[in-house]
Short mmCIF file of C-alpha atoms in Angstrom, two decimals:
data_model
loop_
_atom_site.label_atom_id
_atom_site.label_comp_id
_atom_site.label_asym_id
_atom_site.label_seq_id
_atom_site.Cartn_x
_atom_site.Cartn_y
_atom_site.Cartn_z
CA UNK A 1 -48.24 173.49 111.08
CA UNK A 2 -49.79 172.86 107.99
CA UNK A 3 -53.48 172.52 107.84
CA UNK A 4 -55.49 169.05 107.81
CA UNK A 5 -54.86 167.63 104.33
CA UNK A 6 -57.36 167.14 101.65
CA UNK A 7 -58.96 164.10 100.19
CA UNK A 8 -56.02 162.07 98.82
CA UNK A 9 -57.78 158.99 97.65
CA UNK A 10 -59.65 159.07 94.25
CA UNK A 11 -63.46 158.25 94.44
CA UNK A 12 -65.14 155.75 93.24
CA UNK A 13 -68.26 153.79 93.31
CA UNK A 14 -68.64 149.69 93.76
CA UNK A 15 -71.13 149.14 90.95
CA UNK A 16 -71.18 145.29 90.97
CA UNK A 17 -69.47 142.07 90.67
CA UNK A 18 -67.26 140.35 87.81
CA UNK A 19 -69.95 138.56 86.21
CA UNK A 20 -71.31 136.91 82.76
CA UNK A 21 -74.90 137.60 81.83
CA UNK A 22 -76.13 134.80 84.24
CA UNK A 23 -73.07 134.00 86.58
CA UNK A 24 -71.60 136.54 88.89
CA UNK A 25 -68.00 136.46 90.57
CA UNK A 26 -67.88 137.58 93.78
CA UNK A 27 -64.48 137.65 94.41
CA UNK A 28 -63.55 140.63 91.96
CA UNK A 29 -65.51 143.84 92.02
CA UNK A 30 -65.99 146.24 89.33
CA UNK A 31 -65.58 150.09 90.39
CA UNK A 32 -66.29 152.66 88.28
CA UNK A 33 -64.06 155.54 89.18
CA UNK A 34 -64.85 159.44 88.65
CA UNK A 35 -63.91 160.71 86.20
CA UNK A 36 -61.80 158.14 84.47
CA UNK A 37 -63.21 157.31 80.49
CA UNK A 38 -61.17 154.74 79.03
CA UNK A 39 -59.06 151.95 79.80
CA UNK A 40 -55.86 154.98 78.99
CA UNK A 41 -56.93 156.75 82.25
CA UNK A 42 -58.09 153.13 84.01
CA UNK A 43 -54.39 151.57 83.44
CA UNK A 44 -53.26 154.44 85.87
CA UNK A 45 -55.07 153.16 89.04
CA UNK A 46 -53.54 149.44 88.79
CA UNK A 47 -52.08 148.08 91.53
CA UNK A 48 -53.15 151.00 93.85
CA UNK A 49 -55.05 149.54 97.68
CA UNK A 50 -58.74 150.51 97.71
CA UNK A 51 -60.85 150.79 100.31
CA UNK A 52 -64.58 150.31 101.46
CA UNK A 53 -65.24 151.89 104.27
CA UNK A 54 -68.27 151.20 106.40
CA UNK A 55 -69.82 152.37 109.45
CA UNK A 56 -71.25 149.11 112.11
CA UNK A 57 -72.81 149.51 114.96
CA UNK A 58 -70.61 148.07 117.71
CA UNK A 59 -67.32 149.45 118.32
CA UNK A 60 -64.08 148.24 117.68
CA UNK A 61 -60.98 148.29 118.56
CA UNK A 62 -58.66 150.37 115.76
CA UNK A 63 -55.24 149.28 115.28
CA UNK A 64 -52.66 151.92 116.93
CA UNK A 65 -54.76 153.37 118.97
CA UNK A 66 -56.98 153.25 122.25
CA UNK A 67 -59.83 154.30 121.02
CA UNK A 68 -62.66 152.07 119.42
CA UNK A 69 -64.69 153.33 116.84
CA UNK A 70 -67.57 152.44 114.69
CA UNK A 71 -65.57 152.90 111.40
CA UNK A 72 -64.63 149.56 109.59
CA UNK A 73 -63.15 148.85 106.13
CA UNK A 74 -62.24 146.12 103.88
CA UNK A 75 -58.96 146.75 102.05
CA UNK A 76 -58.32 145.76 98.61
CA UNK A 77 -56.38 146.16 95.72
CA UNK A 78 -57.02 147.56 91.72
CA UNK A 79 -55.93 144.10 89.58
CA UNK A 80 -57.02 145.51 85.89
CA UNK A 81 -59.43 148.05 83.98
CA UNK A 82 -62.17 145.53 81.96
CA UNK A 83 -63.31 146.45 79.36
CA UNK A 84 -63.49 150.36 77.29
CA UNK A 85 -65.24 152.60 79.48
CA UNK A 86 -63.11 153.00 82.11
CA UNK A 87 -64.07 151.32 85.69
CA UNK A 88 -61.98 148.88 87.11
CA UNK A 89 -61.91 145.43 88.49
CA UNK A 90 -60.68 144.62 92.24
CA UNK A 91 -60.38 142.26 94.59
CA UNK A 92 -60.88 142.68 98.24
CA UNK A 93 -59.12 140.60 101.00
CA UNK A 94 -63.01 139.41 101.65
CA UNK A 95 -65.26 140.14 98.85
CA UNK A 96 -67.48 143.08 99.25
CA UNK A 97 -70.77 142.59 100.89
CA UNK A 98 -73.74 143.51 98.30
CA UNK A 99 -74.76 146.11 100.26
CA UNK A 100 -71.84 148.05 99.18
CA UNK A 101 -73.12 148.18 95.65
CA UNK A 102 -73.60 151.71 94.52
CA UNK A 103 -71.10 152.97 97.98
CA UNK A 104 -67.80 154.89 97.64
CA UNK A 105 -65.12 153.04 97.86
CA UNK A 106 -61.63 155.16 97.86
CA UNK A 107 -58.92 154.21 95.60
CA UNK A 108 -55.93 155.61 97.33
CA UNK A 109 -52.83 156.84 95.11
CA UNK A 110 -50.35 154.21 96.69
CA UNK A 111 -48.31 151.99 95.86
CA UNK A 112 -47.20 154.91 93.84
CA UNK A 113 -45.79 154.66 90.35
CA UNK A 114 -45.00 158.42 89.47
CA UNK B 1 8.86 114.39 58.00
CA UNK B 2 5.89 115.53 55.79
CA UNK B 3 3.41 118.00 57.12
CA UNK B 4 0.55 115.99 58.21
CA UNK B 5 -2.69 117.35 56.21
CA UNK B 6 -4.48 115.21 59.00
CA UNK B 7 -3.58 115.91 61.87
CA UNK B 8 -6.39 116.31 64.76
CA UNK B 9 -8.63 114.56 61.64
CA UNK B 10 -10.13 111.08 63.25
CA UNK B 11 -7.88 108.09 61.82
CA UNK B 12 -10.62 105.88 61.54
CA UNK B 13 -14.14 106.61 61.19
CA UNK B 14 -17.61 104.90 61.44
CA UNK B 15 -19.35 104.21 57.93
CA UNK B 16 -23.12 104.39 57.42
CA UNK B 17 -23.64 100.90 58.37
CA UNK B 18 -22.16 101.38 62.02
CA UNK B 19 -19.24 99.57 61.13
CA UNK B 20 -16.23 101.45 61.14
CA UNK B 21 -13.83 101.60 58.11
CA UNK B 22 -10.77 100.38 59.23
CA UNK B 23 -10.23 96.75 60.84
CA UNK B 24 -7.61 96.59 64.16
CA UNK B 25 -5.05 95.25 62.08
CA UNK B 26 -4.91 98.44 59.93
CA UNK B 27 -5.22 100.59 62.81
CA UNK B 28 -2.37 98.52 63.93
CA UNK B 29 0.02 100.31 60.70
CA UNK B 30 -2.15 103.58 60.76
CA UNK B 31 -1.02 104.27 64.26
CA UNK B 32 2.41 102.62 63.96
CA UNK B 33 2.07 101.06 67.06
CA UNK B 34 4.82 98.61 66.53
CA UNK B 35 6.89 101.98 66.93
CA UNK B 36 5.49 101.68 71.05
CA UNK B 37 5.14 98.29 71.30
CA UNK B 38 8.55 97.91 72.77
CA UNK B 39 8.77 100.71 74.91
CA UNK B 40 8.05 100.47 78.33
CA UNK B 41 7.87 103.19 80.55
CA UNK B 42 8.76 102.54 83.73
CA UNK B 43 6.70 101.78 86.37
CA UNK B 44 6.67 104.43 88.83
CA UNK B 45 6.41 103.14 92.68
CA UNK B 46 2.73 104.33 93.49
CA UNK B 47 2.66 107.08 95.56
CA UNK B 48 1.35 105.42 98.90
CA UNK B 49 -1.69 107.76 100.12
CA UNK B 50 -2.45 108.03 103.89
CA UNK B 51 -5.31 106.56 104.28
CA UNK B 52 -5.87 108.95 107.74
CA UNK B 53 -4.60 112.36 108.17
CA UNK B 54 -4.40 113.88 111.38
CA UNK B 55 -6.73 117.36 111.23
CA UNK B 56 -7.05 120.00 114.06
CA UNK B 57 -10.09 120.47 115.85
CA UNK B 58 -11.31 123.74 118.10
CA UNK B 59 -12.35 122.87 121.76
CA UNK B 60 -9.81 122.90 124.88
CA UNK B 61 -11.15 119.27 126.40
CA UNK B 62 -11.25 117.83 122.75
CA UNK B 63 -8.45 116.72 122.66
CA UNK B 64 -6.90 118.80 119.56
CA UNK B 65 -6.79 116.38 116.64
CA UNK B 66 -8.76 113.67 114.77
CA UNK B 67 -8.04 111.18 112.73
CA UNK B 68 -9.90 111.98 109.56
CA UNK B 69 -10.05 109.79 106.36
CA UNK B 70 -8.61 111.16 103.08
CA UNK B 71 -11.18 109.04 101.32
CA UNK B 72 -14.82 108.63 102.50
CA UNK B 73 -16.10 105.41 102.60
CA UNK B 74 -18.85 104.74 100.45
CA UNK B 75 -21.53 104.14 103.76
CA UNK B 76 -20.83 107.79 104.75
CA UNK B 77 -23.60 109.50 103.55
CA UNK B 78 -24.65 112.95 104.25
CA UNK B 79 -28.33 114.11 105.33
CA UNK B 80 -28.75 116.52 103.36
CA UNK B 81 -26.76 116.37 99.29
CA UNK B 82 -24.43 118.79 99.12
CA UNK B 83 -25.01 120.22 96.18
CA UNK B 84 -28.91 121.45 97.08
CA UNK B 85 -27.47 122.60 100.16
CA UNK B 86 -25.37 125.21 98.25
CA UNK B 87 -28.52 125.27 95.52
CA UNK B 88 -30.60 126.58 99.28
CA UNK B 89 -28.21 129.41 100.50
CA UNK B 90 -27.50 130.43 96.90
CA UNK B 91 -31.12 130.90 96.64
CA UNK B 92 -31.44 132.53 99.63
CA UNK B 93 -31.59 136.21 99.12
CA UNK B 94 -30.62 137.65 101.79
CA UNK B 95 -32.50 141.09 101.73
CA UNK B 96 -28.99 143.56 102.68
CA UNK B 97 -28.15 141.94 99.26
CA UNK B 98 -31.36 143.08 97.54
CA UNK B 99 -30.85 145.52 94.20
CA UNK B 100 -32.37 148.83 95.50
CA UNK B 101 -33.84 150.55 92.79
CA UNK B 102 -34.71 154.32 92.42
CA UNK B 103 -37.81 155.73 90.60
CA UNK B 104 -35.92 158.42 88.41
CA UNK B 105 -38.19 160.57 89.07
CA UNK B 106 -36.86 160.63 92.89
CA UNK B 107 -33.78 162.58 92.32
CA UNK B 108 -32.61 164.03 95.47
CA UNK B 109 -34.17 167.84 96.11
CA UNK B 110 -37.29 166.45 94.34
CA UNK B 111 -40.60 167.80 96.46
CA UNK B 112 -42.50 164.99 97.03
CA UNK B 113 -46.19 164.40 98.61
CA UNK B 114 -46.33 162.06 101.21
CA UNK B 115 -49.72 159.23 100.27
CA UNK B 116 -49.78 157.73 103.71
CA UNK B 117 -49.06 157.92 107.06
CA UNK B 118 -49.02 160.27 109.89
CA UNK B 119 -47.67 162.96 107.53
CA UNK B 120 -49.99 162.28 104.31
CA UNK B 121 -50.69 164.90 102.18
CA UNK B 122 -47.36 166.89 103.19
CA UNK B 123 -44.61 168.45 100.63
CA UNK B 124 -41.48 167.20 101.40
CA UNK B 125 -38.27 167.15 100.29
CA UNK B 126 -36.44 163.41 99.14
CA UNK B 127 -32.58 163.94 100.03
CA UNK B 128 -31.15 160.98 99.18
CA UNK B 129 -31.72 157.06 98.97
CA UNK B 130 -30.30 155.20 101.91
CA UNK B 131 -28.91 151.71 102.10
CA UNK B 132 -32.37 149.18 102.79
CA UNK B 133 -33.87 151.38 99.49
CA UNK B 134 -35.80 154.02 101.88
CA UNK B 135 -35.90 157.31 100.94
CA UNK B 136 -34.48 159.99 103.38
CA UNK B 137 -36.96 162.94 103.31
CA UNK B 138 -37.24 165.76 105.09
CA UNK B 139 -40.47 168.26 105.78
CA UNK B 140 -38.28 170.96 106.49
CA UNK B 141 -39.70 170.27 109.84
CA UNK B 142 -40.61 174.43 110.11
CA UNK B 143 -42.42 174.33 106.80
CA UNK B 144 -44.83 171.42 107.41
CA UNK B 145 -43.88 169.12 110.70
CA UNK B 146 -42.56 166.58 108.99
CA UNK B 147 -38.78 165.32 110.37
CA UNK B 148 -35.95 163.98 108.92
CA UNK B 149 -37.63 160.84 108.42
CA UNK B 150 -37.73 157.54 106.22
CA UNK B 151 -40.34 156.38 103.87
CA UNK B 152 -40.50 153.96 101.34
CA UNK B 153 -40.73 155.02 98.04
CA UNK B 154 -43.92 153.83 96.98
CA UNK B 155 -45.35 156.28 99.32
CA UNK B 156 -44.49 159.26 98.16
CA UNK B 157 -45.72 160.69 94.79
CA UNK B 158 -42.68 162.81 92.98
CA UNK B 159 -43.71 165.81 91.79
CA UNK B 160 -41.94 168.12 88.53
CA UNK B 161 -40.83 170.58 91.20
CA UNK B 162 -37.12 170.42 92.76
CA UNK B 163 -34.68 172.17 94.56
CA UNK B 164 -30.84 171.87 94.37
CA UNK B 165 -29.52 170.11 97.09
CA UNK B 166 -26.46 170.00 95.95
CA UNK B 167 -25.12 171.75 98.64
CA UNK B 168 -26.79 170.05 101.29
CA UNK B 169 -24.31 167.85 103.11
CA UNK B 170 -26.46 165.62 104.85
CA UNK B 171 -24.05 163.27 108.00
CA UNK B 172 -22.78 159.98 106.98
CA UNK B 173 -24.08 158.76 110.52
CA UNK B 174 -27.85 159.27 109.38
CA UNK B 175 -28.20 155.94 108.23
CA UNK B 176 -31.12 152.61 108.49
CA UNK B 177 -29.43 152.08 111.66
CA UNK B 178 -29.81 155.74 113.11
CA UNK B 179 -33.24 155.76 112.41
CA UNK B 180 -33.93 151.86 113.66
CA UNK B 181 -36.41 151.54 116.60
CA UNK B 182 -34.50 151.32 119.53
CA UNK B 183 -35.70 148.01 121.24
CA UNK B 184 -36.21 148.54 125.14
CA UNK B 185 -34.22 146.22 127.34
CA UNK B 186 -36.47 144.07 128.67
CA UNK B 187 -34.07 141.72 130.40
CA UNK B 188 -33.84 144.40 132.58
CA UNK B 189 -37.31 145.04 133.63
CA UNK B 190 -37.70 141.11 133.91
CA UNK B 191 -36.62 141.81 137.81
CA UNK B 192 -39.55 143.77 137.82
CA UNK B 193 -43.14 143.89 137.53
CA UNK B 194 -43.60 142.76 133.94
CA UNK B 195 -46.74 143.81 134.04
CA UNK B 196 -45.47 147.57 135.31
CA UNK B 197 -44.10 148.06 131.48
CA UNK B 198 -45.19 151.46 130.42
CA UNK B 199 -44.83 151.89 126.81
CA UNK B 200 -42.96 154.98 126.71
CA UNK B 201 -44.27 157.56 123.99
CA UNK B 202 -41.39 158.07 120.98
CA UNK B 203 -39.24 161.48 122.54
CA UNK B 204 -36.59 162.32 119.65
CA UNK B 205 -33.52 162.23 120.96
CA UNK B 206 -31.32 165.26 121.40
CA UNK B 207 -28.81 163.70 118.46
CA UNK B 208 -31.99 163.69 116.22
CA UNK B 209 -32.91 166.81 116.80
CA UNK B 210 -29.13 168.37 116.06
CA UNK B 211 -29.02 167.05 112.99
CA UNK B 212 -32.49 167.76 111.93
CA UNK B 213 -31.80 170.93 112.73
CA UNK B 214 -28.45 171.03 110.85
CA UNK B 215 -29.70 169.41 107.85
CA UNK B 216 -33.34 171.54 107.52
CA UNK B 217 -30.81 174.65 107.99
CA UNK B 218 -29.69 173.53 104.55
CA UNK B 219 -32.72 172.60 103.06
CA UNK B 220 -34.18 175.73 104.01
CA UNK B 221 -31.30 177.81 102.59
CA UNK B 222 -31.44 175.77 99.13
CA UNK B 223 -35.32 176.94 99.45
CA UNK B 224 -34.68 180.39 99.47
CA UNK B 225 -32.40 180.22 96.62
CA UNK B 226 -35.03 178.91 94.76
CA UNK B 227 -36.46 181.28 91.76
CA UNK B 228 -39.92 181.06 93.19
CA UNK B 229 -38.22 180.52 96.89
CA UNK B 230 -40.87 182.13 98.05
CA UNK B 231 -43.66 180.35 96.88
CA UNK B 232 -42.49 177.40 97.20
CA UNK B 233 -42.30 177.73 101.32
CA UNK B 234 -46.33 178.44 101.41
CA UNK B 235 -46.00 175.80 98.95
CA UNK B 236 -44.51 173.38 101.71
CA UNK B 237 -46.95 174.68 104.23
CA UNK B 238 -50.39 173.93 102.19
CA UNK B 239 -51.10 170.15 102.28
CA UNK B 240 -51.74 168.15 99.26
CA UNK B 241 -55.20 167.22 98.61
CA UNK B 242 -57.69 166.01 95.71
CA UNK B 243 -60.70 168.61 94.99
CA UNK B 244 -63.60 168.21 93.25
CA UNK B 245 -63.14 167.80 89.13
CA UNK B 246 -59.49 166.85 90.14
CA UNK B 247 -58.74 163.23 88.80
CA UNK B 248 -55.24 161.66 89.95
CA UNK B 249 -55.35 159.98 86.37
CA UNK B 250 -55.45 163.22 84.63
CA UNK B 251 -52.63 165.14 86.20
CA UNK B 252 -49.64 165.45 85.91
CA UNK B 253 -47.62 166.25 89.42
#
């Protein structure tokens, strides 16, 4: 049997929200992904689900199974890289809660494209 | 006669003003009508139309025909316009008529990592494309657990590496249908407790595991022949997974 598989999402880290100077747009988050420099290496993560995952302290129920857990996530998607440097904008099915600013959120490598 | 230089050219024509060149009395020796004007064709009897024709209808107790009018009245409306019914079902795309497309780089024999699922992060082998657009892959169930199995295409991330199927025959009976969820018959178990359903856990069947076995034989034998046959099965064995310093967006699979 072959052994538990490694990581296959790519890392990244929910550094804000969409936002002007003085306005911020909570429905689109800005990720900033390791190791990606440039909107060349950004392009390659659009339209791939992300993920914040988050740990709460009742249990509940997880789909396909009996067992509850404490895990929870909020699923999005990668819509565009803004911008040069190389993050990336996405929108979550409910925008992320503040508190995720600065968490890992994984950007997984489906819908694949290669 | 002379050759007419005007022929399919408009005998009379409309000047600038609106007012066209020639008056009806000139038209009248343009067109020689006095030529027609004593010829009379014959007046054919009108062809007398039924008004009813007598159309057969399905049913035993209906009494087999009707009396159906060649020509609508003008009251008989339908509900819904005829032509945006057709516009409806010709819009309809029904999805077994959907254009299944095929990454090119998902040639059959290609090794392919699973992204999601029970089996993520497993090398498998694609086989073919079937019908609804799924991919037919296969682990070889030896190599890395993974069954003959389905999986849609935007799961699974091709990789340069492939092997030659070519001379895998793979049964014309494994098909969407083979592989569709077999519904349990609960018109049966109606008599019964409802509440007694157990939700049986998935057992392949012995068919499944036949050909699985028959079709991995294959797979495993195209392996082998493989340059690097070797390699390749500890290759199938390992399970795909990101490291650290390894970006997705920099490499190439």
């Amino acid at each position: 049997m072959a052994p538990k598989s490694g990581r296959l999402y790519a890392k990244a880290v929910f550094t804000g929200f969409k936002r002007g100077l003085r306005n911020q747009h909570e429905n689109t988050a800005l990720l900033k992904v390791d190791g990606c420099a440039g909107q060349e290496d950004a392009r390659r993560y659009i339209g791939k689900r992300c993920v914040y995952v988050y740990k709460a302290k009742n249990k509940t129920s997880v789909p396909n199974s009996k067992e509850k857990s404490q895990l929870r996530c909020i699923w999005g998607k990668v819509t565009r890289p803004p911008g040069n440097a190389g993050s990336v904008r996405a929108k979550f099915r409910r925008n992320l809660p503040p508190q995720a600013m600065g968490c890992r959120v994984r950007i997984m490598l489906y819908p694949s494209r290669i | 006669m002379a050759k007419n230089k005007n022929k399919g050219k408009p005998r009379n024509y409309a000047l600038d003003s609106g007012v066209y060149r020639f008056s009806a009395s000139k038209m009248f020796h343009k067109k020689a009508i006095h030529k027609f004007l004593k010829k009379t064709v014959a007046k054919k009897p009108a062809d007398k139309k039924p008004v009813f024709v007598e159309k057969k209808i399905k049913g035993d107790k209906n009494g087999g025909t009707r009396m159906v009018r060649v020509k609508k009245l003008t009251n008989n409306v339908p509900t819904m316009d005829v032509k945006t019914c057709i516009l409806h079902t010709k819009r309809k795309s029904v999805f077994s008529k959907h254009s299944r497309k095929l990454r090119p780089s998902l040639t059959p024999g290609v090794v392919a990592i699973i992204l999601a699922g029970v089996h993520k992060g497993k090398r498998v082998v694609a086989l073919k494309q079937l019908e609804t657009g799924l991919l037919l892959i296969t682990g070889p169930l030896k190599l890395n657990g993974c069954p003959l199995r389905r999986i849609n295409q935007r799961y699974l991330l091709a990789t340069k590496t492939s092997i030659n199927v070519s001379g895998v025959k793979v049964p014309e009976t494994i098909n969407d249908k083979y592989f569709a969820r077999v519904k349990s018959d609960n018109k049966v178990k109606k008599d019964g407790n409802i509440f007694e359903n157990k939700k049986e856990d998935y057992k392949p069947s012995e068919q499944r595991k036949a050909d699985r076995a028959s079709v991995d034989k294959q797979v495993l034998e195209a392996i082998k022949k493989h340059p690097q046959g070797a390699a390749l099965k500890s290759y199938f064995k390992a399970g795909f997974g990101l490291n650290k310093g390894e970006y997705p967006h920099k490499m190439i699979f």
